[in-house]
C-alpha cells in the first residue's frame, strides 16, 4: 500500500468515526428532548405533537443502525466468543478472514435488497410523519448496511494482506 | 439446506457477528419459500414499529453515565452506612450495591468494572479470602438483572409482547430470593470472620444520604412514575436519561461535557449490537413461525415429556446450555418467540416464563466456556481464567438452586403481578 492511500484511509477512518459520534450525539440528544418535551406537553398543557411518537420510533431506528455501524468499526457486534479465548491467534487467522468476508457479503446483500425496497416506496409515494417521503426516513437502511459492508470488507482485505506479510516477518504483529 | 445450516453454525462458532448469521439464515429460508428478499428490509424496519423500544438506548445511556460518574462510590458508601453494621457486612454491601447498580446499567458488564474496582480491594482489606472476593464480585456483576428497569426485562417484554410493568413487578421477589441466598452463603462462608464493617451510626447514614441526594430520586422517578400511571416505560427512560445527564454533567460536574460524545458512543455500541440482532431476528422468527418450527419442536418435546414439571426441567437444561453459548440479549431475541407458544401449551404463564428465562440466562454470565463476567473479572483483576472459574463455582451453584426454586414456584414471580 502506498503512503498516499494509507493516509487517505486513515483520514476516512477519522472522519467516519467523527460522523458516527456526531450523529449519535445528535440523535440521542433529540430523542431525550423530544420524549421529555412530549411528557411536559401532555402533563402541563394536556396536548402533544401528533407526529412525535412516530418520529421517536424512526429516531430509534436510526440510532440502532448508526450504532450498528459504529459497533462494526469498534468490533463490538455480539458474537459467540469461544475461540478467541482458547485458541491461539495464528489458528484463528484464516477462519477470521472467512468470517469477515461472509459478513461483508451478507451486509452487501442486505444493502442491495434495501435499495430495491426503497425504489418501491418511492414509486408508491409512500409517506411517513404525515406527508414526509418515507424513503428519506428508511434511507438509513441501505446506507448503514453499505457502510458495514465496507467495514467488514476492509477487515477482510486487511486479514489477507496480513496473512501474506506475516510469512515474511513471523510474529511481527506481537 | 442442512449443510448450509451447519455451515452457518460453524461460521457463528468461528466468531461471525450473530446478526450476519441470523440474517443469512433468514435469507436462506426466504429463498427456499420463494419470498422476495426485499422482505428482509421490511422486517428490519419492524424495529421502527415496536412500542417502548426507545427505552433501551435511553436506559443504557443513563446507566453508562452513572457508571462513569462518582455514583458507584456514593452507592457503596450509602449501602455501607445502611448495611455495614451486620456481621459480614461488607459482603452484603457488595451484593446489595451491585444488584441495585446492575438494575440500572442493564447487566452489560459495567457493574464489575465500575463497582468491582471499589469493592474487590475493600473486601481484601477487610480480611475476606481472595477466592471468595473474586467469586463474589464476579457473580455480583449480573445480579440484579431481575430488578426494574433492567435492559433484559425490557427486551423480553418487547419481544414477548408482555406488559413490561408486570415484568418489573414479577422480578422483585425472585431477585430478592437470589440476593438473600447469596447473602446467606456469604455469611456462612465467612462465619469465622464475622466482623461488621462498621458500627451503625445515624450520622453516617445521614451523610451518605446527603451525598447521594441527587441520585436517590431515580428509583422513585422510574418505578413511582410507571406504577402511578404517570409514565410509560419509554417515557420513564427519557426522564431518567435527561435527569442523570443534567445531574452528572451540570449539577455535580463529575462528567465533562467533552467526554459526553465518547460515553454516548460507548453506550450505543451495545445498543446497536442488540437492536440490529432484534431487526434481523424479526425476519428469521417470522420465517420459522411460518415454517411451523414451534409446532415441530413441540411434537419433538412432547415425545419426551408429558407434564409441566418435566417440561420445565427440560427447559432448564436447554436454557443453561443456551446461556453458556449466547449472551442474554441475543438469546432473548432469538429463542423467546419460539419457546413462548410451546410453554403456553404446558400452561406456563408468559410473565413467569420471562423471569425463569432471564434468571437462567443470568447463570450464563458465569458458566464456562463463554461467560461474560468470567472474562471481564479475569481481565479486570488480572487473574487466570481458571482461578475465576473455580472461585465463582460455589456462587454459581447457589444461583442454580435459586433458578430451580424460581422455576417451580411460579407464585414467587406472580404474587405481585395484578390479575
XYZ file of C-alpha atoms in Angstrom:
593
model
C 0.000 0.000 0.000
C 1.377 3.409 -0.900
C 1.700 6.162 1.653
C -0.937 8.319 -0.003
C -3.578 5.593 0.045
C -2.960 4.685 3.654
C -3.109 8.368 4.604
C -6.403 8.680 2.765
C -7.756 5.577 4.528
C -6.655 6.900 7.901
C -8.392 10.190 7.187
C -11.566 8.358 6.114
C -11.363 6.431 9.370
C -11.173 9.608 11.464
C -13.957 11.337 9.575
C -16.093 8.225 9.727
C -15.746 7.923 13.488
C -16.457 11.619 13.936
C -19.553 11.375 11.731
C -20.861 8.385 13.685
C -20.250 10.094 17.010
C -21.845 13.335 15.856
C -24.975 11.605 14.569
C -25.301 9.505 17.709
C -24.958 12.566 19.952
C -27.489 14.452 17.854
C -29.993 11.586 17.712
C -29.723 10.577 21.345
C -29.939 14.214 22.448
C -33.032 14.924 20.365
C -34.578 11.616 21.426
C -34.311 12.676 25.071
C -35.543 16.203 24.487
C -38.441 15.201 22.230
C -39.592 12.415 24.558
C -39.400 14.603 27.660
C -40.974 17.510 25.784
C -43.864 15.283 24.845
C -44.385 14.377 28.519
C -44.278 18.026 29.561
C -46.816 18.913 26.867
C -49.096 16.111 27.974
C -48.966 16.747 31.699
C -48.930 20.520 31.832
C -50.694 21.532 28.641
C -52.826 18.488 28.024
C -51.634 18.334 24.436
C -48.900 16.755 22.320
C -47.366 16.627 18.885
C -49.166 14.127 16.673
C -46.085 13.099 14.750
C -43.785 12.938 17.800
C -44.376 9.280 18.547
C -43.645 8.184 15.000
C -40.595 10.442 14.833
C -39.295 8.943 18.090
C -39.564 5.461 16.621
C -37.800 6.469 13.427
C -35.047 8.030 15.549
C -34.651 4.735 17.399
C -34.313 3.008 14.033
C -31.600 5.468 13.037
C -29.809 5.073 16.364
C -29.965 1.293 16.005
C -28.456 1.319 12.530
C -25.825 4.021 13.054
C -24.799 2.405 16.338
C -24.579 -0.848 14.461
C -22.141 0.750 12.007
C -20.179 2.076 14.984
C -20.207 -1.381 16.567
C -18.763 -2.790 13.349
C -15.930 -0.263 13.485
C -15.215 -0.919 17.139
C -15.593 -4.697 16.652
C -18.294 -4.835 19.260
C -21.013 -6.783 17.493
C -22.429 -9.568 19.624
C -20.968 -12.920 18.699
C -20.258 -16.324 20.144
C -16.859 -15.632 21.519
C -15.442 -19.071 22.190
C -12.382 -19.399 20.017
C -10.703 -16.077 20.707
C -10.316 -17.013 24.369
C -8.973 -20.510 23.920
C -7.320 -20.832 20.535
C -4.007 -19.115 19.774
C -4.325 -16.216 17.391
C -2.462 -17.776 14.484
C -5.019 -20.576 14.202
C -7.969 -18.190 14.084
C -6.496 -16.049 11.342
C -7.879 -17.926 8.328
C -11.351 -18.513 9.853
C -11.310 -14.816 10.773
C -10.758 -13.847 7.142
C -13.598 -16.142 6.024
C -15.908 -14.749 8.708
C -15.194 -11.134 7.702
C -15.751 -11.957 4.045
C -19.024 -13.684 4.890
C -20.244 -10.759 6.996
C -19.292 -8.256 4.286
C -21.285 -10.179 1.681
C -24.342 -10.532 3.927
C -24.285 -6.784 4.622
C -23.900 -6.169 0.896
C -26.923 -8.360 0.161
C -28.968 -6.592 2.829
C -27.967 -3.206 1.385
C -28.925 -4.295 -2.136
C -32.355 -5.548 -1.118
C -32.938 -2.427 0.994
C -32.268 -0.288 -2.071
C -34.786 -2.345 -4.072
C -37.303 -1.829 -1.286
C -36.661 1.906 -1.248
C -37.257 2.106 -5.000
C -40.707 0.658 -4.481
C -41.568 3.069 -1.686
C -40.505 5.920 -3.992
C -42.695 4.590 -6.812
C -45.625 4.246 -4.441
C -45.124 7.730 -2.970
C -45.142 6.174 0.493
C -45.027 8.735 3.291
C -44.255 8.903 6.996
C -44.831 11.704 9.542
C -47.965 12.940 7.787
C -46.512 13.826 4.369
C -42.776 13.261 4.503
C -41.388 10.880 1.822
C -40.704 7.608 3.601
C -37.582 6.801 1.565
C -35.706 9.529 3.419
C -36.585 8.028 6.798
C -35.858 4.490 5.620
C -32.846 5.510 3.568
C -30.637 4.872 6.582
C -31.138 1.142 5.961
C -29.032 0.743 2.773
C -26.587 3.407 3.948
C -25.906 1.557 7.207
C -25.619 -1.845 5.565
C -23.313 -0.452 2.868
C -21.067 1.118 5.499
C -20.971 -2.148 7.440
C -20.240 -3.999 4.209
C -17.324 -1.626 3.599
C -16.125 -2.047 7.198
C -16.062 -5.830 7.081
C -14.589 -5.781 3.596
C -11.701 -3.661 4.901
C -11.168 -6.177 7.722
C -11.339 -8.998 5.193
C -8.801 -7.344 2.887
C -6.549 -6.465 5.806
C -6.699 -10.051 7.008
C -5.498 -11.297 3.638
C -2.710 -8.721 3.434
C -1.606 -9.579 7.000
C -1.689 -13.289 6.293
C 0.720 -12.851 3.405
C 3.023 -10.360 5.046
C 3.248 -12.408 8.238
C 5.025 -15.183 6.362
C 7.878 -12.794 5.718
C 8.117 -11.401 9.241
C 6.773 -14.069 11.593
C 5.402 -12.935 14.962
C 5.957 -9.323 13.987
C 2.442 -8.448 14.996
C 3.218 -9.258 18.598
C -30.120 -26.925 3.176
C -28.937 -28.823 6.251
C -25.390 -28.488 5.006
C -25.795 -24.730 4.635
C -27.306 -24.569 8.115
C -24.297 -26.382 9.537
C -22.030 -24.023 7.683
C -23.765 -21.067 9.343
C -23.345 -22.645 12.776
C -19.670 -23.154 12.008
C -19.331 -19.503 10.980
C -21.025 -18.450 14.220
C -18.630 -20.580 16.258
C -15.713 -19.024 14.416
C -16.924 -15.632 15.604
C -19.115 -14.265 12.815
C -21.321 -11.476 14.165
C -24.633 -13.057 15.141
C -26.685 -10.546 13.181
C -24.997 -11.681 9.968
C -25.558 -15.350 10.778
C -29.233 -14.743 11.602
C -29.738 -12.585 8.509
C -28.147 -15.276 6.358
C -30.379 -17.983 7.800
C -33.481 -15.830 7.264
C -32.464 -15.130 3.677
C -31.903 -18.844 3.070
C -35.368 -19.550 4.420
C -36.974 -16.852 2.284
C -35.135 -18.102 -0.775
C -36.415 -21.608 -0.150
C -40.006 -20.411 0.254
C -39.753 -18.214 -2.829
C -40.226 -14.970 -0.862
C -38.598 -11.870 -2.339
C -35.537 -10.971 -0.263
C -36.768 -7.406 -0.223
C -38.858 -8.648 2.686
C -35.644 -8.558 4.755
C -35.637 -4.758 4.565
C -39.295 -4.612 5.574
C -38.663 -6.882 8.551
C -35.652 -4.900 9.777
C -37.771 -1.754 9.549
C -40.003 -3.510 12.069
C -37.641 -2.012 14.676
C -39.374 1.292 13.988
C -42.799 -0.225 14.692
C -42.074 -1.508 18.184
C -43.550 0.392 21.104
C -41.308 1.241 24.078
C -38.130 0.413 22.153
C -36.660 3.851 22.859
C -36.358 2.717 26.495
C -33.376 0.574 25.507
C -30.996 3.276 24.215
C -32.151 5.742 26.880
C -31.713 3.484 29.912
C -28.413 2.172 28.570
C -27.089 5.703 28.166
C -28.252 6.656 31.664
C -26.513 3.562 33.081
C -23.229 4.300 31.330
C -23.345 7.902 32.522
C -23.877 6.759 36.112
C -21.010 4.291 35.882
C -18.647 6.989 34.591
C -19.534 9.404 37.388
C -18.727 9.004 41.080
C -22.136 7.456 41.692
C -20.687 3.938 42.223
C -18.591 5.179 45.142
C -21.543 7.024 46.661
C -23.709 3.928 46.276
C -21.147 1.763 48.083
C -20.840 4.285 50.922
C -24.603 4.538 51.263
C -25.102 0.765 51.312
C -22.202 0.546 53.742
C -23.834 3.007 56.118
C -27.148 1.160 55.970
C -25.998 -2.486 55.961
C -22.443 -2.305 57.244
C -23.305 -2.929 60.916
C -24.315 -6.520 60.198
C -21.799 -9.331 60.604
C -20.158 -9.974 57.283
C -21.325 -6.508 56.403
C -19.073 -5.733 53.501
C -20.078 -8.870 51.591
C -23.717 -7.884 51.939
C -22.892 -4.337 50.918
C -21.225 -5.681 47.792
C -24.212 -7.808 46.844
C -26.775 -5.088 47.522
C -24.909 -2.290 45.790
C -24.158 -4.435 42.747
C -27.754 -5.594 42.405
C -29.000 -2.036 42.512
C -26.400 -0.820 40.076
C -26.928 -3.671 37.619
C -30.650 -2.975 37.513
C -29.808 0.481 36.223
C -26.976 -0.437 33.907
C -28.572 -3.432 32.266
C -26.213 -6.261 33.033
C -23.718 -5.302 30.380
C -20.639 -5.981 32.428
C -20.165 -2.382 33.555
C -21.019 -3.321 37.152
C -17.858 -5.375 37.565
C -15.796 -2.572 36.123
C -17.475 0.289 37.997
C -18.193 -1.311 41.385
C -15.798 -4.255 41.395
C -12.876 -1.885 41.242
C -14.022 -0.350 44.537
C -15.283 -3.491 46.266
C -12.595 -6.019 45.425
C -9.720 -4.229 47.185
C -12.032 -3.226 50.062
C -13.068 -6.838 50.669
C -9.446 -7.915 50.671
C -8.522 -5.233 53.164
C -11.343 -6.382 55.390
C -9.773 -9.835 55.634
C -12.021 -11.838 53.343
C -10.315 -14.702 51.488
C -9.216 -13.788 47.986
C -11.116 -16.574 46.228
C -14.333 -15.578 47.936
C -13.889 -11.937 46.906
C -13.214 -12.837 43.320
C -16.258 -15.105 43.174
C -18.464 -12.573 44.901
C -17.536 -9.664 42.669
C -17.782 -11.768 39.502
C -21.213 -13.069 40.489
C -22.484 -9.667 41.559
C -21.806 -8.284 38.099
C -25.043 -9.721 36.762
C -27.003 -9.874 39.990
C -29.986 -7.565 39.857
C -30.973 -8.090 36.261
C -34.377 -9.189 37.544
C -34.886 -5.757 39.089
C -36.505 -2.891 37.195
C -35.561 -1.183 34.951
C -33.005 -3.682 33.702
C -32.450 -3.951 29.985
C -33.090 -7.714 29.704
C -36.519 -7.319 31.353
C -37.473 -4.568 28.912
C -36.193 -6.558 25.948
C -38.137 -9.655 26.999
C -41.282 -7.557 27.360
C -40.846 -6.127 23.861
C -40.037 -9.451 22.202
C -42.706 -11.479 24.006
C -45.247 -8.646 23.835
C -45.812 -8.940 27.563
C -46.530 -5.947 29.798
C -43.170 -4.557 30.906
C -44.782 -3.093 34.027
C -45.866 -6.578 35.078
C -42.423 -7.978 34.375
C -40.901 -5.316 36.604
C -43.203 -6.405 39.426
C -42.635 -10.095 38.777
C -38.864 -9.725 39.036
C -38.844 -8.260 42.545
C -39.332 -11.361 44.713
C -37.222 -13.751 42.590
C -34.490 -11.109 42.514
C -34.665 -10.768 46.295
C -34.519 -14.558 46.639
C -31.264 -14.648 44.668
C -29.900 -11.792 46.734
C -30.841 -13.454 50.032
C -29.464 -16.860 49.102
C -26.150 -15.347 48.055
C -26.055 -13.248 51.229
C -26.741 -16.332 53.331
C -23.958 -18.188 51.628
C -21.556 -15.279 52.097
C -22.332 -15.138 55.819
C -21.914 -18.912 56.163
C -18.557 -18.999 54.379
C -17.215 -16.165 56.482
C -18.619 -17.375 59.772
C -15.115 -17.285 61.207
C -14.708 -13.679 60.150
C -17.994 -12.153 61.156
C -16.756 -8.723 61.814
C -19.087 -5.918 60.934
C -17.795 -3.316 58.529
C -18.552 -0.505 60.944
C -20.866 0.347 63.784
C -24.189 1.756 62.814
C -24.475 5.491 63.102
C -27.279 7.767 62.059
C -24.743 10.431 61.316
C -23.065 8.242 58.695
C -26.385 7.290 57.178
C -27.351 10.933 57.075
C -24.057 11.951 55.486
C -24.229 9.264 52.813
C -27.853 10.098 52.126
C -26.984 13.774 51.704
C -24.114 12.831 49.413
C -26.414 10.763 47.211
C -29.253 13.246 47.330
C -29.259 13.695 43.559
C -29.318 10.015 42.679
C -31.834 8.965 45.326
C -34.903 10.199 43.435
C -34.061 7.935 40.470
C -35.775 4.728 41.613
C -38.738 6.786 42.745
C -38.993 8.574 39.417
C -38.710 5.347 37.442
C -40.853 2.990 39.483
C -43.167 5.557 41.022
C -43.714 7.166 37.647
C -44.532 3.876 35.978
C -46.826 2.469 38.660
C -48.736 5.649 39.275
C -49.574 5.511 35.585
C -47.744 8.769 35.080
C -45.175 7.440 32.601
C -44.895 4.651 30.094
C -41.604 2.718 30.355
C -40.104 4.596 27.419
C -41.054 7.923 28.987
C -39.523 6.937 32.309
C -36.373 6.102 30.368
C -36.299 9.508 28.713
C -36.801 11.286 32.030
C -34.099 9.152 33.670
C -31.587 9.789 30.897
C -32.152 13.535 30.827
C -32.143 13.734 34.622
C -28.902 11.784 35.003
C -27.336 13.851 32.231
C -28.210 17.130 33.967
C -27.175 15.889 37.427
C -23.809 14.390 36.499
C -22.782 16.958 33.905
C -24.336 20.239 35.021
C -25.003 19.986 38.766
C -22.296 17.681 40.122
C -19.934 18.251 37.180
C -18.375 14.830 37.523
C -18.508 14.262 33.793
C -17.036 16.835 31.450
C -19.111 17.959 28.517
C -16.252 16.960 26.242
C -16.482 13.381 27.490
C -20.132 13.050 26.501
C -19.650 12.013 22.866
C -17.350 9.180 23.958
C -19.787 7.958 26.613
C -22.713 8.200 24.229
C -20.840 6.248 21.588
C -19.668 3.651 24.078
C -23.197 3.062 25.379
C -24.698 2.963 21.901
C -22.263 0.264 20.745
C -24.113 -2.212 22.938
C -27.481 -0.837 21.850
C -26.592 -1.102 18.159
C -25.417 -4.668 18.701
C -28.681 -5.634 20.384
C -31.084 -3.792 18.092
C -29.573 -4.974 14.814
C -29.968 -8.546 16.057
C -33.537 -7.710 17.012
C -34.122 -6.403 13.483
C -32.795 -9.397 11.578
C -34.391 -11.763 14.106
C -37.802 -10.347 13.222
C -37.160 -11.783 9.766
C -35.856 -15.165 10.901
C -38.566 -15.567 13.556
C -41.322 -14.817 11.070
C -39.890 -17.385 8.718
C -39.573 -20.009 11.441
C -43.104 -19.451 12.682
C -44.436 -19.654 9.121
C -42.491 -22.857 8.645
C -44.102 -24.230 11.807
C -40.874 -24.609 13.764
C -42.534 -24.173 17.196
C -45.052 -26.943 16.374
C -42.249 -29.240 15.269
C -40.313 -28.567 18.452
C -43.493 -29.155 20.447
C -44.093 -32.514 18.747
C -40.497 -33.464 19.405
C -40.633 -32.341 23.033
C -43.968 -33.985 23.782
C -42.407 -37.309 22.863
C -40.177 -36.924 25.924
C -42.225 -35.032 28.462
C -45.830 -35.124 29.489
C -46.395 -32.739 32.386
C -45.432 -29.199 33.200
C -42.804 -30.234 35.740
C -40.855 -32.381 33.338
C -41.171 -29.742 30.633
C -39.704 -27.151 32.986
C -36.818 -29.464 33.730
C -36.115 -29.896 30.037
C -36.396 -26.132 29.594
C -33.879 -25.560 32.379
C -31.321 -27.838 30.741
C -31.911 -26.118 27.420
C -31.598 -22.624 28.898
C -28.399 -23.499 30.745
C -26.800 -24.691 27.519
C -28.165 -21.685 25.646
C -26.861 -19.298 28.288
C -23.435 -20.856 28.176
C -23.183 -20.131 24.461
C -25.213 -16.983 23.752
C -25.377 -13.639 25.510
C -28.638 -12.785 27.249
C -29.765 -10.278 24.607
C -29.296 -12.439 21.527
C -30.780 -15.415 23.341
C -33.885 -13.431 24.291
C -34.469 -12.109 20.807
C -33.833 -15.419 19.065
C -35.323 -18.003 21.363
C -38.216 -16.377 23.236
C -40.595 -16.206 20.228
C -40.051 -19.925 19.657
C -40.465 -21.173 23.222
C -43.413 -18.908 24.099
C -46.046 -20.941 22.200
C -44.566 -24.204 23.465
C -44.533 -23.073 27.082
C -48.117 -21.885 26.688
C -49.074 -25.431 25.699
C -47.759 -26.594 29.059
C -49.724 -23.919 30.869
C -46.772 -21.747 31.804
C -47.572 -18.085 32.386
C -45.650 -15.834 29.995
C -44.576 -13.437 32.747
C -43.304 -16.344 34.841
C -41.573 -17.728 31.755
C -39.813 -14.397 31.321
C -38.468 -14.416 34.852
C -37.361 -18.040 34.540
C -35.757 -17.337 31.192
C -33.791 -14.321 32.409
C -32.843 -15.948 35.718
C -31.445 -18.928 33.838
C -29.660 -16.632 31.396
C -28.085 -14.864 34.345
C -26.226 -18.096 35.062
C -24.908 -17.852 31.525
C -22.783 -14.877 32.611
C -20.917 -17.239 34.912
C -20.817 -20.519 33.018
C -17.795 -21.616 31.068
C -16.776 -21.501 28.309
C -18.080 -18.057 27.300
C -19.495 -16.453 30.472
C -19.002 -12.718 30.007
C -18.470 -11.906 33.693
C -15.744 -14.507 33.989
C -13.704 -12.837 31.294
C -14.356 -9.300 32.478
C -13.284 -10.276 36.011
C -10.261 -12.183 34.791
C -9.199 -9.182 32.755
C -10.102 -6.542 35.336
C -8.479 -8.225 38.347
C -5.678 -9.819 36.395
C -6.427 -13.399 37.439
C -6.112 -16.553 35.326
C -9.468 -17.583 33.935
C -9.301 -20.971 35.675
C -8.974 -19.228 39.038
C -12.052 -17.166 38.280
C -13.935 -20.326 37.238
C -13.236 -22.110 40.487
C -13.785 -19.020 42.650
C -17.171 -18.447 41.064
C -18.310 -22.074 41.134
C -19.949 -22.126 44.612
C -21.842 -18.929 43.805
C -22.948 -20.461 40.527
C -24.361 -23.453 42.390
C -26.307 -21.215 44.774
C -27.725 -19.281 41.847
C -28.635 -22.529 40.090
C -30.563 -23.565 43.169
C -32.380 -20.238 43.183
C -33.249 -20.613 39.489
C -34.764 -24.044 40.197
C -36.802 -22.517 43.011
C -37.959 -19.654 40.790
C -38.856 -22.149 38.092
C -41.007 -24.474 40.223
C -42.552 -21.759 42.363
C -44.496 -19.629 39.872
C -46.276 -17.682 42.602
C -42.993 -16.206 43.716
C -42.938 -14.367 40.385
C -46.683 -13.869 40.009
C -47.538 -12.881 43.575
C -47.063 -9.150 42.975
C -48.468 -9.161 39.443
C -52.052 -7.909 39.267
C -54.647 -10.017 37.519
